[in-house]
XYZ file of C-alpha atoms in Angstrom:
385
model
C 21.924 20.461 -5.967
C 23.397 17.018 -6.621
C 22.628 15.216 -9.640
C 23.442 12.096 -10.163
C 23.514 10.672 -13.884
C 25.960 8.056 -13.656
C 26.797 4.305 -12.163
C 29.904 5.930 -10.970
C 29.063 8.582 -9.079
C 26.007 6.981 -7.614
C 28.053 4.344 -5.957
C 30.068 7.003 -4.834
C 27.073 8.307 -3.236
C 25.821 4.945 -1.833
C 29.216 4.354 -0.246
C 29.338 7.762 1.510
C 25.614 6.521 2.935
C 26.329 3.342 4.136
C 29.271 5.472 6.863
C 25.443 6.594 8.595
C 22.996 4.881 10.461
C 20.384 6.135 8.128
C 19.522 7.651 4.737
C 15.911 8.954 3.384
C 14.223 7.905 0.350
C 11.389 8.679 -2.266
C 10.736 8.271 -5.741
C 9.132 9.965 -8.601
C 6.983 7.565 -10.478
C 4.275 7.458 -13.742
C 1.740 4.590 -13.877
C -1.492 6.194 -15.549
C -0.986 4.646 -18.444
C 1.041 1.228 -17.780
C 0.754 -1.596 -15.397
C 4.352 -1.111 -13.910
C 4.826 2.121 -12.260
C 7.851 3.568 -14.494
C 10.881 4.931 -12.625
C 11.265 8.353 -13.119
C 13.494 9.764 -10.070
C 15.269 8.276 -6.945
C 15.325 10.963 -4.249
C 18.458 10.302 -1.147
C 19.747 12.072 1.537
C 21.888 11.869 4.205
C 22.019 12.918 7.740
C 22.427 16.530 7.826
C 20.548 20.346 8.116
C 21.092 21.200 4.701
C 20.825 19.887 0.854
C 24.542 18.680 0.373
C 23.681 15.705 1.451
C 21.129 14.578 -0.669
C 20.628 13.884 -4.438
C 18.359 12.839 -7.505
C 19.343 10.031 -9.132
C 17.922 10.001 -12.408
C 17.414 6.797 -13.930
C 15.977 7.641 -17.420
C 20.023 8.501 -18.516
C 20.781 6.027 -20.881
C 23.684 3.214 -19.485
C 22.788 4.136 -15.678
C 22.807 0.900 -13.445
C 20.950 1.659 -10.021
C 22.719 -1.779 -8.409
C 24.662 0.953 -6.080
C 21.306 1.853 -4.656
C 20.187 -1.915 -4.466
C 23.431 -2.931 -2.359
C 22.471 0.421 -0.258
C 19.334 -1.207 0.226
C 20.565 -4.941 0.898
C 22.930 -3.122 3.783
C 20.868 -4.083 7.361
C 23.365 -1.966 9.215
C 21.732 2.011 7.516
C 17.924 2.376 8.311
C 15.844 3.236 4.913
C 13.586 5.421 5.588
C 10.082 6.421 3.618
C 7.403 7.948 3.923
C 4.439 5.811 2.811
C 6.761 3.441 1.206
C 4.651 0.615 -0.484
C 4.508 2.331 -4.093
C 8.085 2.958 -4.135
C 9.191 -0.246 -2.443
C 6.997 -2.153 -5.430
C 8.990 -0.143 -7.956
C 12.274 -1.815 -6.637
C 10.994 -5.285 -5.803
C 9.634 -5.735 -9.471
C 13.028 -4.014 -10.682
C 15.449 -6.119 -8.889
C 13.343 -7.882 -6.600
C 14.793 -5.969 -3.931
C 13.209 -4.873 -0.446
C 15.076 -2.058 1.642
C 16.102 -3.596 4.564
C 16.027 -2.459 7.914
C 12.860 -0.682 6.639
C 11.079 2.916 8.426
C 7.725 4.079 7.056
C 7.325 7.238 8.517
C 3.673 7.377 7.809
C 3.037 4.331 9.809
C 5.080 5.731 13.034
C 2.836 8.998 12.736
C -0.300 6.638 13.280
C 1.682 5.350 16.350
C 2.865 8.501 17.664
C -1.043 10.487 17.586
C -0.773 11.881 14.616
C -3.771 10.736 13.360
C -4.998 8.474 10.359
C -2.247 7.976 7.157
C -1.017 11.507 8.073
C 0.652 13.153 4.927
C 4.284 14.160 3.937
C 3.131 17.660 3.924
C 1.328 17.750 7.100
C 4.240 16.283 9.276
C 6.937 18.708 7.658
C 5.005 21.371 8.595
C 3.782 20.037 12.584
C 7.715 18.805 13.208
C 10.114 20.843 10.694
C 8.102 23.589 10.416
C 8.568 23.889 7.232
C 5.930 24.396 4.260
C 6.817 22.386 0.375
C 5.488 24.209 -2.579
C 3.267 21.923 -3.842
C 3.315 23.515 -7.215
C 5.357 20.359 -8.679
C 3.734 17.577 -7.453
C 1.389 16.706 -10.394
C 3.888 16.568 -13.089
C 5.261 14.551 -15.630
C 8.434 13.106 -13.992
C 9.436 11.899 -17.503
C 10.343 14.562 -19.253
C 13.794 15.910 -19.517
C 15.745 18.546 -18.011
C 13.789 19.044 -14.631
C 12.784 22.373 -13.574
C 13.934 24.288 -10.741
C 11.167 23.875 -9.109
C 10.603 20.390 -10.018
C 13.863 19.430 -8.845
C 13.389 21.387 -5.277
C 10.388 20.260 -4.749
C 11.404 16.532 -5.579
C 15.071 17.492 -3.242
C 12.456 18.424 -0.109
C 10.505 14.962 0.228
C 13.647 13.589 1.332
C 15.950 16.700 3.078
C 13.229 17.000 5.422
C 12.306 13.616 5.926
C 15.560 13.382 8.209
C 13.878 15.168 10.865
C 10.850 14.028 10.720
C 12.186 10.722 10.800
C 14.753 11.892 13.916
C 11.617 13.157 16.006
C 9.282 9.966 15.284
C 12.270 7.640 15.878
C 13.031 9.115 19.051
C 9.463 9.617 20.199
C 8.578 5.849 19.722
C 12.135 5.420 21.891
C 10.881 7.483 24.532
C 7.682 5.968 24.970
C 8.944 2.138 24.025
C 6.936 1.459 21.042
C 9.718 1.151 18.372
C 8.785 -2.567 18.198
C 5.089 -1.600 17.159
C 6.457 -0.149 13.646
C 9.204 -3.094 13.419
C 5.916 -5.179 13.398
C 4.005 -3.116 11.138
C 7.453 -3.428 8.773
C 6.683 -6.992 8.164
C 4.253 -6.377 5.715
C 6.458 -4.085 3.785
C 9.107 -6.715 3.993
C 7.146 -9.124 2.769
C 7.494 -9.887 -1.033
C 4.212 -11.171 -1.549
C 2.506 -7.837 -0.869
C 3.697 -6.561 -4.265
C 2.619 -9.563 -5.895
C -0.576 -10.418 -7.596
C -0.994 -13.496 -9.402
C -3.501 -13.963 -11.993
C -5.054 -16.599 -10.626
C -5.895 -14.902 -7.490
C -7.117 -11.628 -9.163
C -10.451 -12.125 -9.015
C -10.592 -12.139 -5.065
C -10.182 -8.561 -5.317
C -12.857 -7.842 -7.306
C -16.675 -7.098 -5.336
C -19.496 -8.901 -6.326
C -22.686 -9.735 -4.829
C -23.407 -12.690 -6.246
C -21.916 -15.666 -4.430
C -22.607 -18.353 -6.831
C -20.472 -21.083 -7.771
C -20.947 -20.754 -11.837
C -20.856 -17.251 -11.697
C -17.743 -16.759 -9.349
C -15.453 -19.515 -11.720
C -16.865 -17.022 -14.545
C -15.173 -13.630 -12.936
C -12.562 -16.360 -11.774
C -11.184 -17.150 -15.618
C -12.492 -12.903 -16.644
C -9.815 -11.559 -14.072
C -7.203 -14.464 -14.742
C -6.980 -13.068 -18.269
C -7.482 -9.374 -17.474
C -4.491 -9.646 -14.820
C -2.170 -11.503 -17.035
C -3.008 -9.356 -20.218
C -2.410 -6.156 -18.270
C 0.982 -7.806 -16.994
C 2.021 -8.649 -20.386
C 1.176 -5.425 -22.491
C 1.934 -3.786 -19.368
C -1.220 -1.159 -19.427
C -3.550 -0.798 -16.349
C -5.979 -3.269 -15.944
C -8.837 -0.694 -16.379
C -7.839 -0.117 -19.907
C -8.680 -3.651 -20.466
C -12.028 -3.640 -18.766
C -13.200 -2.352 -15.529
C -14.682 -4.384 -12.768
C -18.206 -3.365 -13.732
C -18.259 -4.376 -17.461
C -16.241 -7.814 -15.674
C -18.931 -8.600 -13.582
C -21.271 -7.589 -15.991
C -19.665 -9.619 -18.793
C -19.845 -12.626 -16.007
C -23.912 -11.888 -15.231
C -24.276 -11.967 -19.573
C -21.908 -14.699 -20.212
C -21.413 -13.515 -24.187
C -20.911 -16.579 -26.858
C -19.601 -14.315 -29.288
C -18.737 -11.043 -30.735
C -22.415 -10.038 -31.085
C -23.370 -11.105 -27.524
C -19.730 -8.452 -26.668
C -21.199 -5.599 -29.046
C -24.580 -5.691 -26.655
C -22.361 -4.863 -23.712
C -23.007 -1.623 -21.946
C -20.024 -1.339 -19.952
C -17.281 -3.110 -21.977
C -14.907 -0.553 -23.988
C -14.757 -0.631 -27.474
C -11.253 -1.576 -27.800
C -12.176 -4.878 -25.568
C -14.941 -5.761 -28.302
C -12.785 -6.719 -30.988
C -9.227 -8.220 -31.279
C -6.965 -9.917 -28.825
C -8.930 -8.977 -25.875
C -12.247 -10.169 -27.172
C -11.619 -13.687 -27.951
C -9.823 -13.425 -24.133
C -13.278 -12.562 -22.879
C -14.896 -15.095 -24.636
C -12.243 -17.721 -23.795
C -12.494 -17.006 -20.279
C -16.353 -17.418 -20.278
C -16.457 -20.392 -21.741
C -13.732 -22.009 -19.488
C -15.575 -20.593 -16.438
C -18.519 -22.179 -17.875
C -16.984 -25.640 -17.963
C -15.020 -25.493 -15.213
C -15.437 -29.016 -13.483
C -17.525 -28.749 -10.082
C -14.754 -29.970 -8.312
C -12.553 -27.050 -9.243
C -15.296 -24.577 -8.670
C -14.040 -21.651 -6.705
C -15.719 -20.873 -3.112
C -17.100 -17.710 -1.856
C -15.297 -16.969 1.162
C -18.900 -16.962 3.424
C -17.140 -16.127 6.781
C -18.528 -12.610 7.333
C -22.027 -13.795 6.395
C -21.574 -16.684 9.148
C -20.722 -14.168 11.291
C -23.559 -13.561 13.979
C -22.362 -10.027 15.011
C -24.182 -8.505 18.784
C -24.623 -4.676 17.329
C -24.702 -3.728 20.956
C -21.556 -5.075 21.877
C -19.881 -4.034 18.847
C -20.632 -0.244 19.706
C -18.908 -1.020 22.957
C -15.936 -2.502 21.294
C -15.990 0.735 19.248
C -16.268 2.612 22.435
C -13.399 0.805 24.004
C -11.237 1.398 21.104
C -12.093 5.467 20.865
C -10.879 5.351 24.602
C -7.882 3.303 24.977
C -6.348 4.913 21.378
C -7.574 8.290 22.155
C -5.347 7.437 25.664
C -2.778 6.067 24.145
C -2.279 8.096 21.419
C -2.663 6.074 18.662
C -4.588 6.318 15.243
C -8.031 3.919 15.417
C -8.127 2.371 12.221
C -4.266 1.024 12.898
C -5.444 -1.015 15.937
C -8.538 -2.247 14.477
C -10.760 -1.576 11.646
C -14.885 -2.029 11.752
C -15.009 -5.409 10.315
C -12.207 -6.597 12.814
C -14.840 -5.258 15.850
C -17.564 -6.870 13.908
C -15.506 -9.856 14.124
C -14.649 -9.668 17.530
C -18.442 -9.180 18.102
C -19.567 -12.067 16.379
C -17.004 -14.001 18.334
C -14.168 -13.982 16.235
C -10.939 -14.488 17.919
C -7.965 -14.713 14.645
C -7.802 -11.209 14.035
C -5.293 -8.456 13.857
C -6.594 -6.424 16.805
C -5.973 -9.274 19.120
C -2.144 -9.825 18.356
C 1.294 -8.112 18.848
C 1.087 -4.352 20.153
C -2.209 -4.194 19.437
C -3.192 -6.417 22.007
C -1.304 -4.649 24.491
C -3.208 -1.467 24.210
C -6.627 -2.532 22.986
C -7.258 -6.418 22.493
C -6.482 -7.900 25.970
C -9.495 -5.258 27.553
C -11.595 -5.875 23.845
C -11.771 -9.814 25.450
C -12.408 -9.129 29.003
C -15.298 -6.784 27.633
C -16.379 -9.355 25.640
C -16.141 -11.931 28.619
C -18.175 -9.457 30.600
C -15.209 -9.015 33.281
C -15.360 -5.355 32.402
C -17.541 -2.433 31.805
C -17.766 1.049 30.209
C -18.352 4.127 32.459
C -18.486 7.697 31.812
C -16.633 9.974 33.948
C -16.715 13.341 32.729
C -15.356 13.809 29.876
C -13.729 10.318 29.697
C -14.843 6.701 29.132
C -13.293 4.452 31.897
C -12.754 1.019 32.525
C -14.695 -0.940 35.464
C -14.101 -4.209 36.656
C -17.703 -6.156 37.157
């Protein structure tokens, strides 16, 4: 089994895989206890049917450079291939603010090609290799030095097998002309933004019930500091305070250290120090936020007049024609995207690109009444009214 502990002998590597039209990748990764996921093994392989083609790159040595692998990545004319990729792409866009490029997420072509919903690694080695992975190793600490056998075999397998998974799914969505549906889904991945969260937009990610103006420039200003603290210490953002004790701490609005030491859900390392007089700056900015700055609920799905009836049929319709086509549900359209399309919604996901083809073009004409729903047997069918 190949290691690979220097800059040398990984651009050796990375030269050998740029002569094929592919090469498989994974990562071994710790972020329990920081805000950056820490590198802790780059998994590659080559084409082949055995493990002399592939490698661990091991990126805790001291004086490795992993720019070989980033110039692997930057070549368009080898296919990268993943499975369930965002984690380890983020790793290597907030290293080098690189994205692999052509890009195949092998998780996402499962959900094309029937395999159901966010299939796992495991699952498809063992339906399409026929293979079974030990899973003994996969909760471990990647971080300590040497590897064990089994770590290192275990870590060798997510990307030996991986070429034949990735052979069958590519050829598959040949066969049956859908290769353009995952180059779609790709763009995401590609897109640098996804790994991206700016402070300032934290706090849309954070659920709340209450909708008002005050209270929402409050949790505005709490997350703003909780984002950029975790960035800058680099811990998770839970270990500065959770999104209860935020929304809480946004409901209680605390003046001062006493009002923070009444706190039921605050942690008592966020009571005291730098991250108290954060909490209590960010309060009392949301507080006097101007109203013109005052951030907006987005009120869209409570506008949204949704006919229950005709969502059922639009989840009906899209049990039928993805059951047909063979095609995980929740990729073509999740429930708040039918409740949208119910309601009368027409920007949504479910009525663009491939998805259209196969569910949103008859999700309109059911919704324009120039179709209906039949049973026939065991099968829901299609009748024009």
């Amino acid at each position: 089994m190949l290691t690979i502990t220097t800059t040398e002998a990984l651009a050796e590597f990375c030269e050998e895989a740029k002569k094929h039209a592919y090469v498989t990748v994974d990562t071994e990764f710790l972020r329990e206890r920081t805000y950056y996921s820490k590198l802790c093994l780059v998994q590659l392989a080559m084409p082949g049917t055995d493990d002399s083609n592939g490698c661990l790159v091991d990126p805790l040595v001291e004086g490795i450079s992993l720019e070989p692998l980033y110039d692997l990545f930057r070549d368009t004319s080898v296919v990268k291939v993943f499975h369930a990729a965002r984690q380890d792409i983020e790793i290597f866009q907030v290293d080098a603010g690189v994205i692999p490029t052509p890009l195949f997420d092998t998780q996402v072509a499962s959900m094309v090609c029937g395999f159901g919903e966010q299939v796992g690694y495991e699952t498809l080695v063992r339906k399409i290799a026929k293979q079974e992975i030990d899973k003994s190793s996969r909760f471990t600490d990647w971080s300590r030095r040497p590897l064990s056998d089994a770590q290192a075999k275990y870590a060798l397998a997510d990307v030996t097998h991986l070429r034949q998974v990735y052979e069958f799914l590519a050829k598959k969505l040949k066969d049956q002309g859908r290769s353009h549906w995952v180059d779609e889904e790709m763009k995401i991945l590609n897109n640098p933004d996804t790994y991206i969260t700016l402070p300032e937009n934290a706090w849309k990610r954070v659920k709340i019930r209450n909708n008002g103006a005050r209270f929402l420039a409050i949790v505005r200003e709490l997350a703003r500091f909780r984002e950029d603290y975790a960035q800058t210490k680099n811990v998770p953002r839970s270990r500065v305070y959770k999104d209860d004790a935020l929304v809480e701490l946004a409901s209680t609005k605390p003046k001062d250290h006493g009002d923070l030491g009444r706190s039921r859900l605050l942690l008592r390392e966020a009571r005291r120090g730098d991250i108290a007089e954060g909490i209590l700056k960010a309060v009392k900015t949301g507080l006097a936020c101007p109203e013109s700055d005052l951030p907006k609920a987005n009120r869209k799905n409570e506008r949204l007049q949704v006919n229950p009836a005709l969502a059922d049929l639009l989840r009906v319709l899209l049990k039928a024609k993805t059951s047909s086509a063979g095609v995980a549900s929740k990729l073509v359209a999740p429930t708040s995207e039918l409740d949208a399309i119910a309601a009368g919604e027409r920007d949504v996901t479910a009525l663009t690109g491939w998805r259209f083809e196969i569910f949103g073009e008859d999700a309109l004409k059911l919704c324009n009444g120039e179709i209906a729903l039949a049973a026939k047997g065991n099968d829901v069918i299609l009748v024009p009214v």
